[in-house]
Amino acid sequence: MITKKYISLAIDCYAVIKMAIDPVCNMEVDEATAKWKAEYKGKTYYFCAPGCKTAFEADPEKYLSGGGGHHH
Ligand SMILES: [Zn+2]
């Protein structure tokens, strides 16, 4: 129905805006529900698991300089 279609479209929009990329494993993380975050150089990074957060904090530069998201 029309109402249903409208709602799913709104959710889609919301998801696109609020998704962050976990810099360690490049997974999409929902900023609203992310349990693990770290601040580095004034930017907030979101992680899918505590292990990713620990790895990032141990060596942030490795993850920020190494990956641009293109590995092909
Ligand atoms: Zn991760």
PDB file of N, CA and C and ligand atoms in Angstrom:
ATOM      1  N   MET A   1       0.833  -1.206   0.000  1.00  0.00           N
ATOM      2  CA  MET A   1       0.000   0.000   0.000  1.00  0.00           C
ATOM      3  C   MET A   1       0.874   1.266   0.000  1.00  0.00           C
ATOM      4  N   ILE A   2       0.258   2.373  -0.224  1.00  0.00           N
ATOM      5  CA  ILE A   2       0.992   3.628  -0.344  1.00  0.00           C
ATOM      6  C   ILE A   2       1.719   3.972   0.968  1.00  0.00           C
ATOM      7  N   THR A   3       1.024   3.779   2.077  1.00  0.00           N
ATOM      8  CA  THR A   3       1.591   4.130   3.378  1.00  0.00           C
ATOM      9  C   THR A   3       2.858   3.307   3.655  1.00  0.00           C
ATOM     10  N   LYS A   4       2.749   2.018   3.402  1.00  0.00           N
ATOM     11  CA  LYS A   4       3.860   1.111   3.648  1.00  0.00           C
ATOM     12  C   LYS A   4       5.086   1.521   2.817  1.00  0.00           C
ATOM     13  N   LYS A   5       4.868   1.841   1.565  1.00  0.00           N
ATOM     14  CA  LYS A   5       5.936   2.211   0.664  1.00  0.00           C
ATOM     15  C   LYS A   5       6.655   3.462   1.189  1.00  0.00           C
ATOM     16  N   TYR A   6       5.870   4.403   1.655  1.00  0.00           N
ATOM     17  CA  TYR A   6       6.416   5.657   2.158  1.00  0.00           C
ATOM     18  C   TYR A   6       7.321   5.414   3.363  1.00  0.00           C
ATOM     19  N   ILE A   7       6.879   4.538   4.251  1.00  0.00           N
ATOM     20  CA  ILE A   7       7.650   4.266   5.472  1.00  0.00           C
ATOM     21  C   ILE A   7       8.994   3.615   5.134  1.00  0.00           C
ATOM     22  N   SER A   8       8.972   2.634   4.247  1.00  0.00           N
ATOM     23  CA  SER A   8      10.217   1.938   3.925  1.00  0.00           C
ATOM     24  C   SER A   8      11.204   2.896   3.245  1.00  0.00           C
ATOM     25  N   LEU A   9      10.683   3.846   2.517  1.00  0.00           N
ATOM     26  CA  LEU A   9      11.531   4.838   1.861  1.00  0.00           C
ATOM     27  C   LEU A   9      12.200   5.724   2.910  1.00  0.00           C
ATOM     28  N   ALA A  10      11.444   6.101   3.926  1.00  0.00           N
ATOM     29  CA  ALA A  10      11.955   6.965   4.984  1.00  0.00           C
ATOM     30  C   ALA A  10      13.051   6.248   5.763  1.00  0.00           C
ATOM     31  N   ILE A  11      12.843   4.965   6.042  1.00  0.00           N
ATOM     32  CA  ILE A  11      13.835   4.181   6.777  1.00  0.00           C
ATOM     33  C   ILE A  11      15.121   4.081   5.963  1.00  0.00           C
ATOM     34  N   ASP A  12      14.976   3.878   4.677  1.00  0.00           N
ATOM     35  CA  ASP A  12      16.102   3.796   3.767  1.00  0.00           C
ATOM     36  C   ASP A  12      16.952   5.059   3.843  1.00  0.00           C
ATOM     37  N   CYS A  13      16.315   6.194   3.788  1.00  0.00           N
ATOM     38  CA  CYS A  13      16.973   7.493   3.851  1.00  0.00           C
ATOM     39  C   CYS A  13      17.735   7.646   5.154  1.00  0.00           C
ATOM     40  N   TYR A  14      17.065   7.320   6.234  1.00  0.00           N
ATOM     41  CA  TYR A  14      17.645   7.433   7.573  1.00  0.00           C
ATOM     42  C   TYR A  14      18.908   6.587   7.671  1.00  0.00           C
ATOM     43  N   ALA A  15      18.836   5.367   7.159  1.00  0.00           N
ATOM     44  CA  ALA A  15      19.958   4.443   7.254  1.00  0.00           C
ATOM     45  C   ALA A  15      21.172   4.995   6.513  1.00  0.00           C
ATOM     46  N   VAL A  16      20.952   5.571   5.357  1.00  0.00           N
ATOM     47  CA  VAL A  16      22.059   6.090   4.548  1.00  0.00           C
ATOM     48  C   VAL A  16      22.766   7.226   5.285  1.00  0.00           C
ATOM     49  N   ILE A  17      21.985   8.056   5.929  1.00  0.00           N
ATOM     50  CA  ILE A  17      22.556   9.227   6.600  1.00  0.00           C
ATOM     51  C   ILE A  17      23.325   8.833   7.861  1.00  0.00           C
ATOM     52  N   LYS A  18      22.804   7.864   8.600  1.00  0.00           N
ATOM     53  CA  LYS A  18      23.367   7.584   9.914  1.00  0.00           C
ATOM     54  C   LYS A  18      24.396   6.461   9.934  1.00  0.00           C
ATOM     55  N   MET A  19      24.740   5.883   8.783  1.00  0.00           N
ATOM     56  CA  MET A  19      25.697   4.801   8.801  1.00  0.00           C
ATOM     57  C   MET A  19      27.130   5.333   8.788  1.00  0.00           C
ATOM     58  N   ALA A  20      27.932   4.779   9.679  1.00  0.00           N
ATOM     59  CA  ALA A  20      29.352   5.107   9.687  1.00  0.00           C
ATOM     60  C   ALA A  20      30.124   3.854   9.310  1.00  0.00           C
ATOM     61  N   ILE A  21      31.360   4.038   8.877  1.00  0.00           N
ATOM     62  CA  ILE A  21      32.178   2.882   8.504  1.00  0.00           C
ATOM     63  C   ILE A  21      33.190   2.603   9.619  1.00  0.00           C
ATOM     64  N   ASP A  22      33.169   1.379  10.067  1.00  0.00           N
ATOM     65  CA  ASP A  22      34.169   0.903  11.021  1.00  0.00           C
ATOM     66  C   ASP A  22      35.525   0.911  10.303  1.00  0.00           C
ATOM     67  N   PRO A  23      36.489   1.754  10.741  1.00  0.00           N
ATOM     68  CA  PRO A  23      37.749   1.872   9.995  1.00  0.00           C
ATOM     69  C   PRO A  23      38.624   0.617  10.074  1.00  0.00           C
ATOM     70  N   VAL A  24      38.346  -0.248  11.019  1.00  0.00           N
ATOM     71  CA  VAL A  24      39.172  -1.443  11.173  1.00  0.00           C
ATOM     72  C   VAL A  24      38.756  -2.533  10.195  1.00  0.00           C
ATOM     73  N   CYS A  25      37.472  -2.815  10.102  1.00  0.00           N
ATOM     74  CA  CYS A  25      37.021  -3.915   9.249  1.00  0.00           C
ATOM     75  C   CYS A  25      36.155  -3.438   8.081  1.00  0.00           C
ATOM     76  N   ASN A  26      35.950  -2.097   7.979  1.00  0.00           N
ATOM     77  CA  ASN A  26      35.167  -1.501   6.892  1.00  0.00           C
ATOM     78  C   ASN A  26      33.706  -1.933   6.882  1.00  0.00           C
ATOM     79  N   MET A  27      33.217  -2.350   8.020  1.00  0.00           N
ATOM     80  CA  MET A  27      31.813  -2.707   8.123  1.00  0.00           C
ATOM     81  C   MET A  27      30.984  -1.464   8.409  1.00  0.00           C
ATOM     82  N   GLU A  28      29.727  -1.482   7.970  1.00  0.00           N
ATOM     83  CA  GLU A  28      28.836  -0.365   8.256  1.00  0.00           C
ATOM     84  C   GLU A  28      28.332  -0.472   9.689  1.00  0.00           C
ATOM     85  N   VAL A  29      28.398   0.649  10.408  1.00  0.00           N
ATOM     86  CA  VAL A  29      27.945   0.679  11.791  1.00  0.00           C
ATOM     87  C   VAL A  29      26.901   1.779  11.928  1.00  0.00           C
ATOM     88  N   ASP A  30      25.791   1.448  12.581  1.00  0.00           N
ATOM     89  CA  ASP A  30      24.742   2.432  12.805  1.00  0.00           C
ATOM     90  C   ASP A  30      25.152   3.347  13.960  1.00  0.00           C
ATOM     91  N   GLU A  31      25.320   4.621  13.673  1.00  0.00           N
ATOM     92  CA  GLU A  31      25.785   5.570  14.694  1.00  0.00           C
ATOM     93  C   GLU A  31      24.840   5.639  15.884  1.00  0.00           C
ATOM     94  N   ALA A  32      23.566   5.454  15.622  1.00  0.00           N
ATOM     95  CA  ALA A  32      22.563   5.593  16.683  1.00  0.00           C
ATOM     96  C   ALA A  32      22.641   4.457  17.691  1.00  0.00           C
ATOM     97  N   THR A  33      23.053   3.273  17.242  1.00  0.00           N
ATOM     98  CA  THR A  33      23.057   2.126  18.139  1.00  0.00           C
ATOM     99  C   THR A  33      24.465   1.615  18.429  1.00  0.00           C
ATOM    100  N   ALA A  34      25.465   2.265  17.885  1.00  0.00           N
ATOM    101  CA  ALA A  34      26.842   1.802  18.070  1.00  0.00           C
ATOM    102  C   ALA A  34      27.238   1.841  19.541  1.00  0.00           C
ATOM    103  N   LYS A  35      27.754   0.741  20.029  1.00  0.00           N
ATOM    104  CA  LYS A  35      28.156   0.658  21.430  1.00  0.00           C
ATOM    105  C   LYS A  35      29.612   1.060  21.596  1.00  0.00           C
ATOM    106  N   TRP A  36      30.372   0.945  20.526  1.00  0.00           N
ATOM    107  CA  TRP A  36      31.802   1.201  20.643  1.00  0.00           C
ATOM    108  C   TRP A  36      32.209   2.363  19.747  1.00  0.00           C
ATOM    109  N   LYS A  37      32.707   3.410  20.365  1.00  0.00           N
ATOM    110  CA  LYS A  37      33.187   4.568  19.618  1.00  0.00           C
ATOM    111  C   LYS A  37      34.506   5.032  20.212  1.00  0.00           C
ATOM    112  N   ALA A  38      35.278   5.723  19.383  1.00  0.00           N
ATOM    113  CA  ALA A  38      36.527   6.295  19.849  1.00  0.00           C
ATOM    114  C   ALA A  38      36.701   7.647  19.177  1.00  0.00           C
ATOM    115  N   GLU A  39      37.263   8.583  19.913  1.00  0.00           N
ATOM    116  CA  GLU A  39      37.525   9.876  19.324  1.00  0.00           C
ATOM    117  C   GLU A  39      39.011   9.981  19.016  1.00  0.00           C
ATOM    118  N   TYR A  40      39.281  10.444  17.814  1.00  0.00           N
ATOM    119  CA  TYR A  40      40.676  10.584  17.408  1.00  0.00           C
ATOM    120  C   TYR A  40      40.814  11.824  16.554  1.00  0.00           C
ATOM    121  N   LYS A  41      41.692  12.748  16.976  1.00  0.00           N
ATOM    122  CA  LYS A  41      41.926  14.005  16.263  1.00  0.00           C
ATOM    123  C   LYS A  41      40.617  14.750  15.988  1.00  0.00           C
ATOM    124  N   GLY A  42      39.729  14.757  16.978  1.00  0.00           N
ATOM    125  CA  GLY A  42      38.494  15.524  16.870  1.00  0.00           C
ATOM    126  C   GLY A  42      37.383  14.851  16.089  1.00  0.00           C
ATOM    127  N   LYS A  43      37.645  13.646  15.586  1.00  0.00           N
ATOM    128  CA  LYS A  43      36.622  12.906  14.838  1.00  0.00           C
ATOM    129  C   LYS A  43      36.182  11.692  15.629  1.00  0.00           C
ATOM    130  N   THR A  44      34.911  11.362  15.506  1.00  0.00           N
ATOM    131  CA  THR A  44      34.405  10.184  16.197  1.00  0.00           C
ATOM    132  C   THR A  44      34.317   9.017  15.230  1.00  0.00           C
ATOM    133  N   TYR A  45      34.848   7.885  15.663  1.00  0.00           N
ATOM    134  CA  TYR A  45      34.809   6.672  14.849  1.00  0.00           C
ATOM    135  C   TYR A  45      33.949   5.633  15.548  1.00  0.00           C
ATOM    136  N   TYR A  46      33.250   4.848  14.751  1.00  0.00           N
ATOM    137  CA  TYR A  46      32.335   3.858  15.298  1.00  0.00           C
ATOM    138  C   TYR A  46      32.811   2.469  14.922  1.00  0.00           C
ATOM    139  N   PHE A  47      32.578   1.531  15.867  1.00  0.00           N
ATOM    140  CA  PHE A  47      33.073   0.166  15.665  1.00  0.00           C
ATOM    141  C   PHE A  47      31.973  -0.867  15.881  1.00  0.00           C
ATOM    142  N   CYS A  48      32.107  -1.991  15.190  1.00  0.00           N
ATOM    143  CA  CYS A  48      31.095  -3.035  15.268  1.00  0.00           C
ATOM    144  C   CYS A  48      31.312  -3.929  16.480  1.00  0.00           C
ATOM    145  N   ALA A  49      32.529  -3.937  17.024  1.00  0.00           N
ATOM    146  CA  ALA A  49      32.845  -4.838  18.130  1.00  0.00           C
ATOM    147  C   ALA A  49      33.954  -4.222  18.982  1.00  0.00           C
ATOM    148  N   PRO A  50      34.030  -4.643  20.258  1.00  0.00           N
ATOM    149  CA  PRO A  50      35.084  -4.097  21.122  1.00  0.00           C
ATOM    150  C   PRO A  50      36.483  -4.386  20.603  1.00  0.00           C
ATOM    151  N   GLY A  51      36.639  -5.510  19.912  1.00  0.00           N
ATOM    152  CA  GLY A  51      37.944  -5.860  19.357  1.00  0.00           C
ATOM    153  C   GLY A  51      38.408  -4.852  18.316  1.00  0.00           C
ATOM    154  N   CYS A  52      37.467  -4.347  17.518  1.00  0.00           N
ATOM    155  CA  CYS A  52      37.799  -3.354  16.498  1.00  0.00           C
ATOM    156  C   CYS A  52      38.221  -2.050  17.155  1.00  0.00           C
ATOM    157  N   LYS A  53      37.530  -1.662  18.219  1.00  0.00           N
ATOM    158  CA  LYS A  53      37.856  -0.428  18.922  1.00  0.00           C
ATOM    159  C   LYS A  53      39.261  -0.522  19.539  1.00  0.00           C
ATOM    160  N   THR A  54      39.556  -1.650  20.144  1.00  0.00           N
ATOM    161  CA  THR A  54      40.866  -1.856  20.762  1.00  0.00           C
ATOM    162  C   THR A  54      41.971  -1.792  19.711  1.00  0.00           C
ATOM    163  N   ALA A  55      41.728  -2.439  18.583  1.00  0.00           N
ATOM    164  CA  ALA A  55      42.721  -2.454  17.507  1.00  0.00           C
ATOM    165  C   ALA A  55      42.958  -1.041  16.980  1.00  0.00           C
ATOM    166  N   PHE A  56      41.896  -0.280  16.835  1.00  0.00           N
ATOM    167  CA  PHE A  56      42.010   1.092  16.335  1.00  0.00           C
ATOM    168  C   PHE A  56      42.797   1.961  17.311  1.00  0.00           C
ATOM    169  N   GLU A  57      42.470   1.845  18.579  1.00  0.00           N
ATOM    170  CA  GLU A  57      43.119   2.691  19.588  1.00  0.00           C
ATOM    171  C   GLU A  57      44.599   2.345  19.747  1.00  0.00           C
ATOM    172  N   ALA A  58      44.938   1.100  19.475  1.00  0.00           N
ATOM    173  CA  ALA A  58      46.329   0.684  19.579  1.00  0.00           C
ATOM    174  C   ALA A  58      47.175   1.316  18.473  1.00  0.00           C
ATOM    175  N   ASP A  59      46.580   1.515  17.291  1.00  0.00           N
ATOM    176  CA  ASP A  59      47.329   2.050  16.159  1.00  0.00           C
ATOM    177  C   ASP A  59      46.392   2.732  15.154  1.00  0.00           C
ATOM    178  N   PRO A  60      45.839   3.892  15.530  1.00  0.00           N
ATOM    179  CA  PRO A  60      44.842   4.560  14.681  1.00  0.00           C
ATOM    180  C   PRO A  60      45.346   4.898  13.283  1.00  0.00           C
ATOM    181  N   GLU A  61      46.589   5.340  13.186  1.00  0.00           N
ATOM    182  CA  GLU A  61      47.128   5.772  11.892  1.00  0.00           C
ATOM    183  C   GLU A  61      47.144   4.645  10.870  1.00  0.00           C
ATOM    184  N   LYS A  62      47.358   3.438  11.354  1.00  0.00           N
ATOM    185  CA  LYS A  62      47.411   2.274  10.479  1.00  0.00           C
ATOM    186  C   LYS A  62      46.095   2.113   9.726  1.00  0.00           C
ATOM    187  N   TYR A  63      44.991   2.359  10.424  1.00  0.00           N
ATOM    188  CA  TYR A  63      43.677   2.147   9.809  1.00  0.00           C
ATOM    189  C   TYR A  63      43.215   3.361   9.015  1.00  0.00           C
ATOM    190  N   LEU A  64      43.650   4.563   9.434  1.00  0.00           N
ATOM    191  CA  LEU A  64      43.196   5.768   8.752  1.00  0.00           C
ATOM    192  C   LEU A  64      43.981   6.035   7.471  1.00  0.00           C
ATOM    193  N   SER A  65      45.251   5.665   7.441  1.00  0.00           N
ATOM    194  CA  SER A  65      46.053   5.932   6.251  1.00  0.00           C
ATOM    195  C   SER A  65      46.016   4.760   5.274  1.00  0.00           C
ATOM    196  N   GLY A  66      45.847   3.563   5.830  1.00  0.00           N
ATOM    197  CA  GLY A  66      45.931   2.369   4.998  1.00  0.00           C
ATOM    198  C   GLY A  66      44.753   2.186   4.064  1.00  0.00           C
ATOM    199  N   GLY A  67      43.548   2.370   4.550  1.00  0.00           N
ATOM    200  CA  GLY A  67      42.377   2.014   3.748  1.00  0.00           C
ATOM    201  C   GLY A  67      41.600   3.214   3.243  1.00  0.00           C
ATOM    202  N   GLY A  68      41.340   3.266   1.958  1.00  0.00           N
ATOM    203  CA  GLY A  68      40.449   4.266   1.405  1.00  0.00           C
ATOM    204  C   GLY A  68      39.141   3.614   1.007  1.00  0.00           C
ATOM    205  N   GLY A  69      39.007   2.350   1.294  1.00  0.00           N
ATOM    206  CA  GLY A  69      37.807   1.632   0.962  1.00  0.00           C
ATOM    207  C   GLY A  69      37.914   0.893  -0.365  1.00  0.00           C
ATOM    208  N   HIS A  70      39.008   1.146  -1.094  1.00  0.00           N
ATOM    209  CA  HIS A  70      39.179   0.474  -2.381  1.00  0.00           C
ATOM    210  C   HIS A  70      40.320  -0.541  -2.312  1.00  0.00           C
ATOM    211  N   HIS A  71      39.965  -1.759  -2.424  1.00  0.00           N
ATOM    212  CA  HIS A  71      40.977  -2.799  -2.319  1.00  0.00           C
ATOM    213  C   HIS A  71      41.065  -3.647  -3.586  1.00  0.00           C
ATOM    214  N   HIS A  72      40.414  -3.214  -4.651  1.00  0.00           N
ATOM    215  CA  HIS A  72      40.398  -4.051  -5.847  1.00  0.00           C
ATOM    216  C   HIS A  72      41.470  -3.651  -6.847  1.00  0.00           C
TER     217      HIS A  72
HETATM  218 ZN    ZN B   1      34.580  -3.976  13.015  1.00  0.00          ZN
END
